[in-house]
Amino acid sequence: WFSFLCDLKERPSGIVSDAQKGLLLAVFARFGSIPHQRCIAHVIRQSKIWLTLRPKTLAGIELLVIVKKLAKVRIFEESLIWKKDYNLWLEKHRDFLKERSYFDNSKQWWYTHRKLRAVRSLLSNAMPNLFVHIDHDIPNTTNHVEGGINSPLKFAFKEHRGLSFENKKALTNLFLGERSKRKNQH
């Protein structure tokens, strides 16, 4: 990531990511502290995978509603309402999330509602970077990059698996240059 970022001529106004530690470290090393928006689409997608589309518990059903509302937050007041709803859910289901299951006649246990706890951790850890887009001129999702830029590049790298790092950089530059020319023609 750092090598890629060193090729950027201008300091970006912010970053949108799914919180890959290596990327975040490279961004900080290259540009210092810049606004970081957590990709809301990734947060919602992972939450839905863990919750399923038909949760069986009241806590799961309520959390799925809260997760779905995340995509609709556009202004500061809406972010405050979303945070309030999430915090109320945390308070309401605190004891439920602490429930443990035990092996028969054993002291070994695990948390009964592991997937709900996973979504809680995902949302709580993402919270500081969920609504950065409201105050900064950056998108709230990486979808336009992944579908518009990354998908064809991933395909090209898969088709040409033996490329060296330098050749991958050259292919990326060629692709981005051609894409830029096409955009300027339209």
Rosetta silent file (secondary structure, phi, psi, omega in degrees, C-alpha in Angstrom):
SEQUENCE: WFSFLCDLKERPSGIVSDAQKGLLLAVFARFGSIPHQRCIAHVIRQSKIWLTLRPKTLAGIELLVIVKKLAKVRIFEESLIWKKDYNLWLEKHRDFLKERSYFDNSKQWWYTHRKLRAVRSLLSNAMPNLFVHIDHDIPNTTNHVEGGINSPLKFAFKEHRGLSFENKKALTNLFLGERSKRKNQH
SCORE:     score description
SCORE:     0.000 S_00000001
   1 L     0.000  -41.919 -177.163    0.000    0.000    0.000 S_00000001
   2 H   -62.217  -42.411  178.829    2.763    2.424    0.901 S_00000001
   3 H   -59.613  -43.778  178.046    4.449    1.965   -2.466 S_00000001
   4 H   -62.520  -44.795 -177.735    1.156    2.663   -4.233 S_00000001
   5 H   -66.975  -29.554  178.717    0.478    5.732   -2.086 S_00000001
   6 H   -65.737  -24.529  178.950    3.952    7.133   -2.764 S_00000001
   7 L   -77.847  -13.402  178.032    3.013    7.364   -6.446 S_00000001
   8 L   -73.863  131.177 -176.806    0.138    9.742   -5.640 S_00000001
   9 L   -80.902  -36.275 -176.183    1.139   13.305   -6.394 S_00000001
  10 L  -108.639  151.782  175.568   -1.486   15.069   -4.275 S_00000001
  11 L   -76.172  124.724 -179.775   -2.512   14.584   -0.671 S_00000001
  12 L   -70.089  153.960  179.140   -6.050   13.121   -0.636 S_00000001
  13 L   -76.960  -14.849  178.640   -8.779   14.956    1.247 S_00000001
  14 L   179.000  177.684  179.716   -9.746   11.696    2.950 S_00000001
  15 E  -134.912  143.156  173.115   -9.901    7.936    2.662 S_00000001
  16 E  -118.853  125.952 -176.920  -12.769    5.468    2.500 S_00000001
  17 E  -150.155  171.445  173.314  -11.872    1.914    3.458 S_00000001
  18 L   -98.536   24.430  171.650  -13.037   -1.286    5.057 S_00000001
  19 L    71.074   33.710  173.147  -10.420   -0.675    7.784 S_00000001
  20 L   -65.122  125.171 -175.163   -7.596   -2.863    6.532 S_00000001
  21 H   -60.486  -41.549 -179.762   -4.840   -2.224    9.054 S_00000001
  22 H   -61.170  -41.519  178.581   -2.057   -2.276    6.459 S_00000001
  23 H   -65.064  -46.071 -178.303   -3.804    0.335    4.335 S_00000001
  24 H   -63.640  -39.574  177.112   -4.519    2.587    7.310 S_00000001
  25 H   -64.110  -41.985  179.949   -0.895    2.352    8.496 S_00000001
  26 H   -66.050  -41.244  178.486    0.357    3.172    4.999 S_00000001
  27 H   -61.649  -45.150  179.870   -2.020    6.144    4.683 S_00000001
  28 H   -64.463  -42.396 -179.854   -0.874    7.512    8.030 S_00000001
  29 H   -63.759  -35.666 -176.386    2.803    6.965    7.177 S_00000001
  30 H   -85.226  -40.797 -171.284    2.397    8.711    3.811 S_00000001
  31 H  -120.578   -3.860 -175.564   -0.067   11.510    4.581 S_00000001
  32 L    76.565 -151.834 -177.339   -0.340   11.749    8.355 S_00000001
  33 L   -84.114  115.209  174.048   -3.774   12.140    9.833 S_00000001
  34 L  -128.600  157.907 -179.370   -6.495   12.560    7.203 S_00000001
  35 L   -56.737  135.761  179.117  -10.249   11.912    7.528 S_00000001
  36 E  -122.911  115.348  175.594  -11.105    8.209    7.400 S_00000001
  37 E   -97.713  126.025  175.064  -14.613    7.092    6.452 S_00000001
  38 E   -77.158  133.604 -178.250  -15.439    3.475    7.167 S_00000001
  39 L   -64.198  111.414 -177.588  -17.171    1.924    4.158 S_00000001
  40 H   -65.571  -35.604  179.789  -20.800    1.734    5.213 S_00000001
  41 H   -62.280  -40.265  178.084  -21.616   -0.815    2.507 S_00000001
  42 H   -66.066  -41.688  179.633  -19.015   -3.219    3.919 S_00000001
  43 H   -62.457  -46.149 -179.494  -20.302   -2.732    7.475 S_00000001
  44 H   -65.204  -45.693 -178.529  -23.898   -3.367    6.399 S_00000001
  45 H   -59.437  -47.912 -179.680  -22.977   -6.348    4.224 S_00000001
  46 H   -66.372  -38.670  178.049  -20.967   -8.076    6.962 S_00000001
  47 H   -61.122  -43.838  179.461  -23.650   -7.334    9.560 S_00000001
  48 H   -65.733  -34.253  177.332  -26.334   -8.899    7.352 S_00000001
  49 H   -62.975  -46.979 -177.911  -24.183  -11.991    6.830 S_00000001
  50 H   -72.783  -35.265 -178.763  -23.820  -12.499   10.574 S_00000001
  51 H   -80.957  -27.126 -168.200  -27.412  -11.557   11.440 S_00000001
  52 L    70.977  167.667 -179.525  -28.990  -13.307    8.427 S_00000001
  53 L   -82.973  -10.973  177.223  -31.979  -11.746    6.711 S_00000001
  54 L  -133.655   73.485  179.815  -34.357  -13.496    9.130 S_00000001
  55 L   -59.830  149.419 -176.150  -32.883  -13.302   12.633 S_00000001
  56 L   -96.794  -12.867 -179.990  -34.544  -15.604   15.157 S_00000001
  57 L  -108.266  156.150  176.731  -34.149  -13.447   18.267 S_00000001
  58 H   -60.286  -41.623  179.236  -35.750  -10.126   19.111 S_00000001
  59 H   -60.205  -41.221  178.937  -32.293   -8.639   19.596 S_00000001
  60 H   -67.255  -42.202  179.031  -31.289   -9.795   16.105 S_00000001
  61 H   -61.814  -46.655 -179.726  -34.464   -8.502   14.491 S_00000001
  62 H   -65.511  -39.734 -179.281  -34.047   -5.096   16.137 S_00000001
  63 H   -68.007  -35.473  177.626  -30.355   -4.880   15.276 S_00000001
  64 H   -62.208  -39.595  177.017  -31.039   -5.696   11.626 S_00000001
  65 H   -61.707  -43.591  179.571  -33.450   -2.745   11.456 S_00000001
  66 H   -64.393  -43.289  179.401  -30.763   -0.483   12.942 S_00000001
  67 H   -60.985  -43.586 -179.617  -28.131   -1.789   10.517 S_00000001
  68 H   -63.835  -32.326  179.165  -30.408   -1.147    7.527 S_00000001
  69 H   -68.893  -20.914 -178.500  -30.972    2.449    8.675 S_00000001
  70 H   -56.593  -37.785 -177.902  -27.226    3.044    8.512 S_00000001
  71 H   -67.937  -19.048 -175.810  -27.360    3.417    4.714 S_00000001
  72 H   -94.617   -3.959 -178.022  -29.868    6.267    4.981 S_00000001
  73 L   -74.134  118.210 -177.983  -27.812    8.518    7.279 S_00000001
  74 L  -123.656  -26.377 -176.400  -26.890   11.642    5.293 S_00000001
  75 L  -126.389  163.740 -175.071  -26.872   14.531    7.777 S_00000001
  76 H   -55.200  -44.439 -178.271  -25.547   15.112   11.287 S_00000001
  77 H   -61.726  -38.144  177.466  -28.965   14.955   12.968 S_00000001
  78 H   -66.236  -34.844  177.884  -29.654   11.558   11.379 S_00000001
  79 H   -67.071  -36.588  177.190  -26.324   10.278   12.677 S_00000001
  80 H   -64.553  -41.931  178.324  -27.287   11.348   16.197 S_00000001
  81 H   -64.015  -43.845 -179.909  -30.606    9.489   15.913 S_00000001
  82 H   -61.500  -45.831  179.485  -28.844    6.377   14.572 S_00000001
  83 H   -61.856  -39.844  178.868  -26.305    6.431   17.427 S_00000001
  84 H   -62.671  -46.673  178.966  -29.107    6.895   19.957 S_00000001
  85 H   -60.058  -43.180  179.816  -31.024    3.912   18.526 S_00000001
  86 H   -64.928  -44.778  179.442  -27.889    1.769   18.566 S_00000001
  87 H   -64.749  -36.821  175.167  -27.019    2.762   22.150 S_00000001
  88 H   -63.891  -40.263  177.320  -30.590    2.007   23.289 S_00000001
  89 H   -62.746  -44.114  178.351  -30.298   -1.424   21.648 S_00000001
  90 H   -57.588  -45.970 -179.105  -26.987   -2.023   23.443 S_00000001
  91 H   -65.223  -45.798 -177.414  -28.541   -1.132   26.788 S_00000001
  92 H   -61.679  -37.936 -172.609  -31.705   -3.167   26.214 S_00000001
  93 L  -109.293   17.946 -178.354  -29.849   -6.339   25.212 S_00000001
  94 H   -55.753  -51.867 -178.121  -26.746   -6.060   27.414 S_00000001
  95 H   -67.751  -37.457  178.883  -27.585   -9.081   29.593 S_00000001
  96 H   -59.540  -41.229 -178.681  -28.828  -11.111   26.623 S_00000001
  97 H   -71.470  -16.404  178.186  -25.474  -10.662   24.890 S_00000001
  98 L   -88.913   -6.678 -177.401  -23.670  -11.937   28.002 S_00000001
  99 L   -58.303  141.815 -178.642  -25.540  -15.271   28.007 S_00000001
 100 E  -120.148  150.021  172.663  -23.286  -18.319   28.005 S_00000001
 101 E  -114.396  144.652 -176.885  -23.753  -21.872   26.826 S_00000001
 102 E  -119.689  147.413  170.245  -21.960  -24.763   28.510 S_00000001
 103 L   -68.488  152.598  179.995  -20.810  -28.166   27.360 S_00000001
 104 L   -55.059  129.550  176.189  -22.629  -30.995   29.158 S_00000001
 105 L    49.583   41.435 -177.181  -21.297  -31.467   32.688 S_00000001
 106 L  -140.768  159.156  174.675  -18.374  -29.171   31.988 S_00000001
 107 L   -91.602   -3.633  179.181  -17.099  -25.756   32.968 S_00000001
 108 L   -74.362  135.550 -176.636  -16.226  -24.997   29.341 S_00000001
 109 E  -142.330  169.491  172.709  -18.491  -22.355   27.846 S_00000001
 110 E  -147.200  160.446  176.696  -18.960  -19.984   24.915 S_00000001
 111 E   -71.286  130.050 -175.364  -21.099  -16.936   24.371 S_00000001
 112 L   -63.410  -41.186 -173.421  -24.489  -18.109   23.179 S_00000001
 113 L  -107.226   61.104 -174.068  -25.116  -15.216   20.788 S_00000001
 114 H   -62.711  -40.095 -178.091  -21.701  -15.015   19.124 S_00000001
 115 H   -68.325  -39.076  175.806  -22.938  -13.587   15.813 S_00000001
 116 H   -63.373  -41.620  178.106  -24.881  -10.809   17.544 S_00000001
 117 H   -63.374  -36.369  178.863  -21.789  -10.030   19.601 S_00000001
 118 H   -64.702  -42.749  178.660  -19.746   -9.954   16.373 S_00000001
 119 H   -66.317  -40.978  176.750  -22.101   -7.386   14.819 S_00000001
 120 H   -57.919  -45.452  179.362  -22.013   -5.357   18.032 S_00000001
 121 H   -64.317  -43.523  179.078  -18.197   -5.347   17.900 S_00000001
 122 H   -57.661  -50.211 -178.452  -18.178   -4.460   14.207 S_00000001
 123 H   -66.372  -43.825 -178.451  -20.516   -1.492   14.733 S_00000001
 124 H   -65.466  -41.101  178.946  -18.850   -0.298   17.925 S_00000001
 125 H   -70.246  -32.068 -179.899  -15.357   -0.473   16.427 S_00000001
 126 H   -80.448  -19.624 -172.259  -16.494    1.260   13.232 S_00000001
 127 H   -46.893  -46.459 -177.441  -18.430    3.972   15.091 S_00000001
 128 H   -61.920  -19.504 -176.033  -15.674    6.641   15.142 S_00000001
 129 H  -118.782   12.430 -177.709  -15.440    6.458   11.332 S_00000001
 130 L   -75.854  -32.397 -171.719  -19.031    5.746   10.274 S_00000001
 131 L  -120.812   25.060  179.020  -20.182    9.318    9.727 S_00000001
 132 H   -63.010  -32.729 -178.298  -17.006   11.144    8.677 S_00000001
 133 H   -60.125  -22.254 -178.001  -18.541   11.695    5.216 S_00000001
 134 H   -67.753  -39.584 -177.122  -21.038   14.117    6.726 S_00000001
 135 H   -95.928   -9.286 -177.770  -18.377   16.691    7.631 S_00000001
 136 L  -128.349  154.647 -177.384  -15.955   15.989    4.784 S_00000001
 137 L   -85.283   65.811  177.547  -16.352   15.850    1.030 S_00000001
 138 L  -135.000  152.803  179.472  -15.761   12.098    0.740 S_00000001
 139 L   -68.929  166.500  178.326  -18.109    9.228   -0.168 S_00000001
 140 L  -100.868    4.312 -178.525  -19.522    6.912    2.492 S_00000001
 141 L  -148.933  156.016  176.317  -18.759    3.724    0.559 S_00000001
 142 L   -94.628    6.397 -173.911  -16.055    2.207   -1.628 S_00000001
 143 H   -56.263  -41.228 -178.235  -18.631    0.670   -4.009 S_00000001
 144 H   -66.719  -28.322  177.085  -17.945    3.070   -6.884 S_00000001
 145 H   -77.783  -46.262 -175.876  -14.247    2.213   -6.696 S_00000001
 146 H   -65.144  -42.182 -179.427  -14.711   -1.534   -6.330 S_00000001
 147 H   -80.747  -36.058 -174.415  -17.198   -1.867   -9.149 S_00000001
 148 H   -88.014  -34.975 -176.498  -15.784    0.830  -11.420 S_00000001
 149 H  -113.993  -51.882 -172.621  -12.045    0.519  -10.958 S_00000001
 150 H   -67.389  -38.507 -177.145  -11.115   -2.507   -8.875 S_00000001
 151 H   -57.360  -51.917  179.204  -13.259   -5.134  -10.627 S_00000001
 152 H   -64.375  -34.078  178.374  -11.589   -4.844  -14.043 S_00000001
 153 H   -67.148  -43.498  177.119   -8.159   -4.652  -12.403 S_00000001
 154 H   -59.003  -41.587  178.712   -8.828   -7.774  -10.317 S_00000001
 155 H   -62.624  -45.593 -179.441   -9.934   -9.543  -13.483 S_00000001
 156 H   -62.567  -42.125  179.196   -6.795   -8.445  -15.350 S_00000001
 157 H   -66.715  -34.135  178.894   -4.536   -9.571  -12.492 S_00000001
 158 H   -69.729  -40.429 -179.839   -6.317  -12.918  -12.341 S_00000001
 159 H   -68.823  -28.339 -177.974   -5.954  -13.430  -16.096 S_00000001
 160 L  -121.012   62.474 -172.770   -2.251  -12.510  -15.915 S_00000001
 161 L   -59.717  -26.891 -173.626   -1.294  -14.184  -12.645 S_00000001
 162 L   -85.628    7.653 -176.424    2.455  -14.252  -13.274 S_00000001
 163 L   -66.220  139.786  173.653    2.958  -10.477  -13.423 S_00000001
 164 L   -73.215  168.719  178.669    5.724   -9.007  -11.301 S_00000001
 165 H   -59.649  -43.758  179.700    4.928   -6.160   -8.938 S_00000001
 166 H   -62.403  -41.071  178.452    6.421   -3.638  -11.382 S_00000001
 167 H   -68.551  -33.579  175.333    4.342   -5.022  -14.257 S_00000001
 168 H   -63.908  -42.254  177.447    1.215   -4.873  -12.095 S_00000001
 169 H   -61.557  -42.728  179.942    1.961   -1.199  -11.433 S_00000001
 170 H   -63.915  -43.495  177.858    2.458   -0.617  -15.168 S_00000001
 171 H   -61.598  -42.878  179.248   -0.821   -2.391  -15.982 S_00000001
 172 H   -62.288  -45.720  179.022   -2.628   -0.332  -13.340 S_00000001
 173 H   -62.056  -42.644  177.825   -1.194    2.925  -14.716 S_00000001
 174 H   -61.082  -47.601  179.954   -2.150    1.933  -18.261 S_00000001
 175 H   -59.865  -48.806 -178.160   -5.686    1.018  -17.167 S_00000001
 176 H   -65.694  -37.099  177.534   -6.173    4.232  -15.188 S_00000001
 177 H   -63.284  -45.390  178.428   -4.725    6.329  -18.019 S_00000001
 178 H   -64.961  -40.469  179.249   -7.090    4.786  -20.581 S_00000001
 179 H   -62.808  -41.473  179.003  -10.022    5.147  -18.197 S_00000001
 180 H   -64.194  -41.953  178.226   -9.162    8.812  -17.665 S_00000001
 181 H   -60.720  -44.645 -179.881   -8.979    9.430  -21.430 S_00000001
 182 H   -62.857  -40.845  179.592  -12.418    7.844  -21.937 S_00000001
 183 H   -63.605  -39.908 -178.814  -13.923    9.942  -19.152 S_00000001
 184 H   -70.551  -25.136  179.025  -12.482   13.140  -20.647 S_00000001
 185 H   -76.285  -23.841 -177.106  -13.920   12.279  -24.082 S_00000001
 186 L   -90.421    0.000    0.000  -17.455   12.029  -22.717 S_00000001
